[in-house]
XYZ file of C-alpha atoms in Angstrom:
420
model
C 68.540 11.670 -116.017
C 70.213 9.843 -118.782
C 68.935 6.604 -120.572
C 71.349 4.304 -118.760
C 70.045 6.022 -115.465
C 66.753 5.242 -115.964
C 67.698 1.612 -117.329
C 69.087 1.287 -113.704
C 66.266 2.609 -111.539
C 63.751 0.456 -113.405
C 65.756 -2.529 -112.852
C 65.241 -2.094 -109.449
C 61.808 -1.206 -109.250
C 61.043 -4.414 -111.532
C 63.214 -6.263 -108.549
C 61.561 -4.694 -105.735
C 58.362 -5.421 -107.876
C 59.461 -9.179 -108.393
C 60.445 -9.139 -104.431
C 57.279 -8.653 -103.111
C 55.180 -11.185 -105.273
C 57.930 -13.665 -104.118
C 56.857 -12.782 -100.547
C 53.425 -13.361 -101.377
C 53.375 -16.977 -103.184
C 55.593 -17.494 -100.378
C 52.568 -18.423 -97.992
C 50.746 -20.423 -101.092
C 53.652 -22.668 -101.912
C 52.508 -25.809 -99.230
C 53.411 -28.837 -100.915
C 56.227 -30.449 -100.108
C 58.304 -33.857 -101.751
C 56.571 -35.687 -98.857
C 53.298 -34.106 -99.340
C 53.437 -35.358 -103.126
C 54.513 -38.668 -102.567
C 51.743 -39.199 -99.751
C 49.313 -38.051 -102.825
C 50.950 -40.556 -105.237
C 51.032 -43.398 -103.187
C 47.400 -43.214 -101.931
C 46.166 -43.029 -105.618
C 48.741 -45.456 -107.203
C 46.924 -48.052 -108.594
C 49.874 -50.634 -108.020
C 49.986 -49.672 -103.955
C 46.007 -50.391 -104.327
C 46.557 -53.691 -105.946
C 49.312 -54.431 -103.665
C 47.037 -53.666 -100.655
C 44.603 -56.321 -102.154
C 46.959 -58.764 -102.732
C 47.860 -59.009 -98.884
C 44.418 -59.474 -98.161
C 43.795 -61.999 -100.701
C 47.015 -64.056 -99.415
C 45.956 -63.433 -95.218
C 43.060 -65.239 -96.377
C 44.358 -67.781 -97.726
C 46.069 -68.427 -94.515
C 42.480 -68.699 -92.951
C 41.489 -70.943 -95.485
C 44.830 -73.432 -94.925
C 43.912 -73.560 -91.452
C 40.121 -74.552 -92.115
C 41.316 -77.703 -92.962
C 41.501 -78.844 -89.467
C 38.269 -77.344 -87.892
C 35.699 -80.318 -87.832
C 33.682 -80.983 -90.478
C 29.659 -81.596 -90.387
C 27.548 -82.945 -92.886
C 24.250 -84.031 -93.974
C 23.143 -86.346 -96.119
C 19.688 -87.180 -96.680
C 17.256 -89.212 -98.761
C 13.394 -89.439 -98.982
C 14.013 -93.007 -96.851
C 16.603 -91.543 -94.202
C 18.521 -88.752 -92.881
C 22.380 -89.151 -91.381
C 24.752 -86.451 -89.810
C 28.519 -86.669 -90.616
C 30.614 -85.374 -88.203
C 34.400 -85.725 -89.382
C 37.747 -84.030 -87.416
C 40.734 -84.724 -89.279
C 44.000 -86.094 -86.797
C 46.524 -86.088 -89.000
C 46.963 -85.392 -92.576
C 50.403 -85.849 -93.106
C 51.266 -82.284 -92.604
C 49.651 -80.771 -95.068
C 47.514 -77.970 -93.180
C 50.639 -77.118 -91.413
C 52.763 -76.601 -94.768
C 49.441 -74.839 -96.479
C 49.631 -72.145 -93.494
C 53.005 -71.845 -93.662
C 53.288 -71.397 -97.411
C 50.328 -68.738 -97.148
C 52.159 -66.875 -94.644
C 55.146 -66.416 -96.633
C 53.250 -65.393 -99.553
C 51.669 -62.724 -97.055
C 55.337 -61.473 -96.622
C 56.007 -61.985 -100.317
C 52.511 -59.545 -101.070
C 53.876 -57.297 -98.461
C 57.508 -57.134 -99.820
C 56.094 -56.416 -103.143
C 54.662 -53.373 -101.493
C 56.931 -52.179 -100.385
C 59.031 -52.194 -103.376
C 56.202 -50.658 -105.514
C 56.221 -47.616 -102.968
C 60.153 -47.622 -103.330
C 59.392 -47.445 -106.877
C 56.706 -44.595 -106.372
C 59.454 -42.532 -104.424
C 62.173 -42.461 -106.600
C 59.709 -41.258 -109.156
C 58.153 -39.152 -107.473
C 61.686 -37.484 -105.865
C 63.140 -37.191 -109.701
C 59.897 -35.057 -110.739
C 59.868 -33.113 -108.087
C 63.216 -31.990 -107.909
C 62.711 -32.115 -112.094
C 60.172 -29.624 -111.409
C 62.020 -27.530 -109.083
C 64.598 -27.167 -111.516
C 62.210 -26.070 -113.883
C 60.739 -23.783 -112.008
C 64.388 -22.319 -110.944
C 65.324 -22.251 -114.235
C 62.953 -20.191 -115.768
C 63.570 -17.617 -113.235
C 66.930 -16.867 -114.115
C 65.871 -16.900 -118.301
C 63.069 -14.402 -117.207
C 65.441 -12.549 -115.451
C 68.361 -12.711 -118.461
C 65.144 -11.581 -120.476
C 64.198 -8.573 -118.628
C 67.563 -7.472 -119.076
C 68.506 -8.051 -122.569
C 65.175 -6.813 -123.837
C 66.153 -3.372 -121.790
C 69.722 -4.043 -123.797
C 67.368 -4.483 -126.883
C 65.709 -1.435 -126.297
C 68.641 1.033 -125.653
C 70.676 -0.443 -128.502
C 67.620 0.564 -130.842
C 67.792 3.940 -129.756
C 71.838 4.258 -129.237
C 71.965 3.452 -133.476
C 69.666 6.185 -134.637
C 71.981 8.504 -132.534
C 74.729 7.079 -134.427
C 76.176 6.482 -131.117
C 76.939 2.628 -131.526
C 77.129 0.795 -134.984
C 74.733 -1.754 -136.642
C 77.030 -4.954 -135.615
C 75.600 -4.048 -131.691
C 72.247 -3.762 -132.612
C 72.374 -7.220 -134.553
C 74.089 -8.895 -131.301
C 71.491 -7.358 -129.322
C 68.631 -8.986 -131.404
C 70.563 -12.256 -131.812
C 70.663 -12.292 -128.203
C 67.234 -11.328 -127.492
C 65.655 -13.867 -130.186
C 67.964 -16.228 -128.682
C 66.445 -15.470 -125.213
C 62.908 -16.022 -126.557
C 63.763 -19.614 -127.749
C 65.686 -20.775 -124.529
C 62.307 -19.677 -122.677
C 60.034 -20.846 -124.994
C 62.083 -24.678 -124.290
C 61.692 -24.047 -121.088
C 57.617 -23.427 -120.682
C 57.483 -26.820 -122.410
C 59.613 -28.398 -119.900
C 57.923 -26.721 -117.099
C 54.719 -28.057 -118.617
C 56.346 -31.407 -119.085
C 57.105 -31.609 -115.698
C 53.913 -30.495 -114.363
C 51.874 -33.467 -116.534
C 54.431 -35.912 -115.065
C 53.229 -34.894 -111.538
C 50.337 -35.212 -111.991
C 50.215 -38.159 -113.592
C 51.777 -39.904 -110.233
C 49.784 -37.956 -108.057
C 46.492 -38.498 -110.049
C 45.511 -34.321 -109.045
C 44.677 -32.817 -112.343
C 44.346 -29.099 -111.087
C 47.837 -30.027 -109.362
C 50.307 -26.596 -110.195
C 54.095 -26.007 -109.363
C 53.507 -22.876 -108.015
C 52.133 -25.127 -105.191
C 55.671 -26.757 -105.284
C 57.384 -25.511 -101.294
C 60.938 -25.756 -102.336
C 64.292 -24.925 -103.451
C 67.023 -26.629 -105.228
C 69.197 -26.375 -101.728
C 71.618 -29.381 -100.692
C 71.466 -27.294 -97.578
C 67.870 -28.590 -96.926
C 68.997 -32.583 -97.316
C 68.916 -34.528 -94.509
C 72.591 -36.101 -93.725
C 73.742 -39.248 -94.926
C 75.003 -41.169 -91.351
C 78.315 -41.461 -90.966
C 79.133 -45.241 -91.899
C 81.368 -47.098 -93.755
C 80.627 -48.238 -97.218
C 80.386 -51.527 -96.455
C 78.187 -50.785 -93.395
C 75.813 -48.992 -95.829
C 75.245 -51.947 -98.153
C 74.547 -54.108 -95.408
C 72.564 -51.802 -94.263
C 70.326 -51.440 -97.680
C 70.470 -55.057 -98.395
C 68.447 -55.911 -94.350
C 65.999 -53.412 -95.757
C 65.379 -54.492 -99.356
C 62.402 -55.826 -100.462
C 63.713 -57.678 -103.148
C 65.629 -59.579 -101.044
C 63.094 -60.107 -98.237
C 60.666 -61.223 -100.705
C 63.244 -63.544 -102.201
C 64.169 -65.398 -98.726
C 60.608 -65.486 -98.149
C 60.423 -67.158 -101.600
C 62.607 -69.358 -100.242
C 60.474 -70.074 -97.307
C 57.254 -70.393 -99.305
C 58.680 -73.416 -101.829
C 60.171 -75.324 -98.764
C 56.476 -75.245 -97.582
C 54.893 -76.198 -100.628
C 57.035 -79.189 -100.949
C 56.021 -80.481 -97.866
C 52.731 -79.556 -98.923
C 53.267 -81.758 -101.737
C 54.327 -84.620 -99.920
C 52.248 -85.112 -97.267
C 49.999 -86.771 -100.042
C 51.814 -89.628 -99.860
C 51.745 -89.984 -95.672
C 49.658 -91.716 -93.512
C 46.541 -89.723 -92.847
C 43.927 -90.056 -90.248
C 40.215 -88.877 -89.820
C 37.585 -89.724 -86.610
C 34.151 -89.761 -88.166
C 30.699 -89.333 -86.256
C 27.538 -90.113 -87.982
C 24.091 -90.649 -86.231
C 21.803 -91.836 -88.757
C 17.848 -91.452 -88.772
C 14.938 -92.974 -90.753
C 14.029 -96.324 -92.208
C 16.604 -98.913 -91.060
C 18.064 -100.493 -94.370
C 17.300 -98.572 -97.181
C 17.952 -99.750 -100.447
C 21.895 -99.471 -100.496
C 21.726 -98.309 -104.199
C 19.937 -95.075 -102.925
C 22.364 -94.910 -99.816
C 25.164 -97.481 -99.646
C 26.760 -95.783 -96.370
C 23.713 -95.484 -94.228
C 24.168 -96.769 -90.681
C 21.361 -96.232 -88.336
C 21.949 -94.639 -84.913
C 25.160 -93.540 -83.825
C 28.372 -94.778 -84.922
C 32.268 -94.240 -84.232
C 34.544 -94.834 -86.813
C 38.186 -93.515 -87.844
C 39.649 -93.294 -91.505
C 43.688 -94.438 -91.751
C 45.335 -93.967 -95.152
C 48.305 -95.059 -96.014
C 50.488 -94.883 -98.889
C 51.793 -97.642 -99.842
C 53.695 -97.122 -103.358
C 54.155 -93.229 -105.252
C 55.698 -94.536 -108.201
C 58.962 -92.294 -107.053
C 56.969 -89.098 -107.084
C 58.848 -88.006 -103.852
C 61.959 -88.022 -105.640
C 61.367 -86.539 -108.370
C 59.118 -83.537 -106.098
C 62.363 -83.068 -103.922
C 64.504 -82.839 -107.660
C 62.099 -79.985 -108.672
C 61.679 -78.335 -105.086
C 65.834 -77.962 -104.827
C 66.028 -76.712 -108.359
C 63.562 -74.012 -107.548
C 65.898 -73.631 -104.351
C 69.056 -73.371 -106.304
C 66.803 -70.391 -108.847
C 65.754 -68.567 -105.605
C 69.301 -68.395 -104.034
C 71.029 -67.109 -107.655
C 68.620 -64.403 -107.849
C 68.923 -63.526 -104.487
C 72.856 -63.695 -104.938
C 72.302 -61.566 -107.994
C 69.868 -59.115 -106.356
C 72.446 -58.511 -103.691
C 75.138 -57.644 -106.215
C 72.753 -54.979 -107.474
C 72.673 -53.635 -104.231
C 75.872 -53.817 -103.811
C 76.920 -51.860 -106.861
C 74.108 -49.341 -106.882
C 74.860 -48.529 -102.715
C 78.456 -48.025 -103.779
C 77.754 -45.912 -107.289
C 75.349 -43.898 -105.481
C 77.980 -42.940 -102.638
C 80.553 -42.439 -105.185
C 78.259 -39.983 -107.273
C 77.141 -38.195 -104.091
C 80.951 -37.558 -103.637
C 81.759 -35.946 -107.079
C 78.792 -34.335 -107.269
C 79.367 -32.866 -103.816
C 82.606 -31.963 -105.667
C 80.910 -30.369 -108.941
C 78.019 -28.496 -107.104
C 81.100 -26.490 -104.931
C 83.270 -25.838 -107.936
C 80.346 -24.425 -110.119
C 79.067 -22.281 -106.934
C 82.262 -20.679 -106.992
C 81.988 -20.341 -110.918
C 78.752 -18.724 -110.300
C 80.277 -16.692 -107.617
C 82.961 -15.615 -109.666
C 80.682 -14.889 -112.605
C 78.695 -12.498 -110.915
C 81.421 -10.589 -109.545
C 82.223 -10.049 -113.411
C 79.065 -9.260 -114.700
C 78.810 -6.586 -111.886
C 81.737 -5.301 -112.851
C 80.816 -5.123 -116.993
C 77.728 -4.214 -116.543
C 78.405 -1.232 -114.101
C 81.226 0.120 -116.601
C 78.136 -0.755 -119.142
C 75.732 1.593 -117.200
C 77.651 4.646 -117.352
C 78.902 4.174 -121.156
C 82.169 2.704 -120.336
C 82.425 -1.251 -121.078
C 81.543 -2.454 -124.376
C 78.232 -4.111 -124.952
C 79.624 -6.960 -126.794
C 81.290 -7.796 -123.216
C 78.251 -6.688 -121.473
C 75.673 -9.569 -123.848
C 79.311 -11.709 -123.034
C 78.875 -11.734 -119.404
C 75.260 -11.618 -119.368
C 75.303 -15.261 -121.262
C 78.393 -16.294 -119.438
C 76.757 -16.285 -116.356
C 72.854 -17.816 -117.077
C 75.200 -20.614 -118.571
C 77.051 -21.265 -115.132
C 73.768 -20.715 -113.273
C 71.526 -23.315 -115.128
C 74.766 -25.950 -114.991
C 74.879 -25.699 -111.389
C 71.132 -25.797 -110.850
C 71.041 -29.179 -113.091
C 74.187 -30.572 -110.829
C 72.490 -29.553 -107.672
C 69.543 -31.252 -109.244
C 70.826 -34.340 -109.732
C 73.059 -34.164 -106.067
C 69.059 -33.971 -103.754
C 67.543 -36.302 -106.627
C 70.955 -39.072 -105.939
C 70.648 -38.269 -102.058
C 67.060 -39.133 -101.832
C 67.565 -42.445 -103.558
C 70.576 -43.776 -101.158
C 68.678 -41.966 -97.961
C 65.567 -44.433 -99.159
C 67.826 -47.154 -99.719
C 69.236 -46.941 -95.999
C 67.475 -45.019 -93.705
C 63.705 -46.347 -92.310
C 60.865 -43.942 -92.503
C 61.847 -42.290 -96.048
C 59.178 -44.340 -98.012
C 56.338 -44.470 -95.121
């Protein structure tokens, strides 16, 4: 059996090798982009703080509403004792316009949520199909490497025969030095892109080989069918930028009115029963009233000094803010909807064309390198063809890449349940 013989049945004893531990981490790979995400977003500090601030604002609510529960007091001295029992009637509108306004900042909390776990996604989407890359990547260097080391190896040998010249041997060790440094970049990007998922998903023992998937458009969920325009109405009902903006909207109406009622009538029934000494000094108590007594509290504003005005003024301004960035936020939809569907088109386009450059590729490297194996094809053609097609491979990988990463952003953007 000659050297190039041998060269072949170790390449596929290596494979079969490879094969079968493929198989095997097949059954430990678990996670999936879901699975990370659902890691992320339960130890994202933001999504914690977000949680809190709905609380925090549902209280609030309680608190507006308080306003109007009756009121009982006691006030006592060492001469008497007197119960206050108030109820408030009417207060211009104010505890209305307080619940209200704490209500829409309960929305507003929960919109800001939501956009932190939109946030969270598309991170969490770009590192893991980052990471996939990286992990795909790497397989076809190792692979190159296995090869051109072999190359390496029987170009060594082939010059002390005298059977090739010196200018092969140099190519071969250009190309296997160059092989080293192209897999050397890429442990420190795999590594790079392990620390960045971790980082989101706050698991420090977290490893891609725990990553369950492929760099497949195949896998993606479709896109439905709709028109472009249908799409960005579609992402702009389920933004929550803009449904914390109208509730922005709703929240400064209410706080206005808030603001106002101070200068309405108000009224307040009052209930006291008063026990002890009969007049005590009014210097120590100057309200005391023996007994029970009725009595009702009526204020009414008489003069503001144009405050109203000059509330309204501000409260429309803040109006006229709200509605430009809400104008302005749905132009950003608009445009990144539309980009988005664009780029999914051409890169659609791009991911096909390289396949079939990839495709192509490997039909001529099995061509070279079977005239290589027998001592036919020239080795410069064979290290040509070799590089030729790791190039092609790696460009479609990082076009396929960016195709799932792009898909997952507009899917989030328009379909319900992505981000849950």
């Amino acid at each position: 059996m000659n050297f190039r013989s041998l060269k072949s049945v170790l390449s596929i004893l290596i494979s079969g090798v490879f094969a079968l531990n493929a198989a095997a981490d097949v059954e430990k790979k678990s996670l999936t982009l879901q699975d990370l995400f659902q890691m992320a977003k339960a130890a994202n500090p933001n999504v914690l703080k977000a949680n809190s601030k709905i609380v925090e604002m549902a209280d609030n609510g309680i608190l507006a509403r308080s306003n109007y529960f009756p009121s009982l007091t006691l006030q006592s001295t060492i001469l008497s004792n007197q119960f206050l029992l108030s109820q408030k009637v009417w207060d211009g509108g104010a505890t209305l316009s307080a619940y209200r306004q704490s209500k829409e900042e309960e929305k507003i909390a929960g919109w800001d949520k939501k956009s932190e776990i939109h946030r969270l996604y598309r991170l969490v989407t770009e590192a893991y199909y980052k990471a996939l890359f990286e992990i795909q990547k790497m397989e076809i260097l190792e692979g190159d490497a296995k090869l051109i080391d072999g190359a390496l190896v029987y170009a060594e040998k082939q010059v002390k025969f005298g059977a090739i010249g010196r200018n092969i041997l140099l190519k071969a060790r250009v190309a296997h030095k160059k092989s080293e440094s192209e897999l050397f970049a890429a442990r420190s990007e795999k590594e790079k892109a392990t620390r960045v998922l971790m980082q989101l998903t706050r698991r420090g023992d977290l490893s891609l080989d725990a990553l369950n998937g492929r760099l497949d458009p195949h896998d993606l969920a479709p896109l439905p069918e709709t028109s472009g325009g249908e799409m960005v109405q579609t992402a702009a009902a389920r933004s929550s930028d803009i449904g914390a903006l109208k509730s922005r909207e709703q929240a400064e109406i209410s706080r206005n009115n808030y603001s106002l009622s101070e200068e309405r009538p108000q009224v307040s029934l009052i209930v006291t029963y008063g026990v002890g000494e009969k007049n005590p000094p009014k210097s120590i108590y100057p309200g005391y009233q023996t007994g029970v007594n009725l009595g009702a509290f009526i204020n009414i504003p008489l003069f503001s000094g144009f405050s109203s005005s000059a509330k309204n003024r501000i409260s429309r301004e803040r109006l006229v803010q709200i509605n430009q960035d809400l104008n302005s936020t749905l132009s950003n939809i608009e445009f990144e909807t539309n980009s988005l569907r664009d780029q999914l088109k051409q890169d659609a386009n791009d991911v096909a064309t390289l396949d079939s450059e990839v495709r192509f590729s490997e039909r001529m490297w099995d061509e070279v390198n079977s005239e290589y194996q027998v001592g036919l094809g020239s080795p410069d053609l064979w290290f040509d063809a070799t590089t030729n097609l790791e190039i092609w491979k790696i460009q479609q990988l990082e076009k396929t890449r960016d195709y799932m990463t792009k898909h997952a952003h507009l899917l989030a953007m328009i379909q319900d349940g992505v981000t849950e």
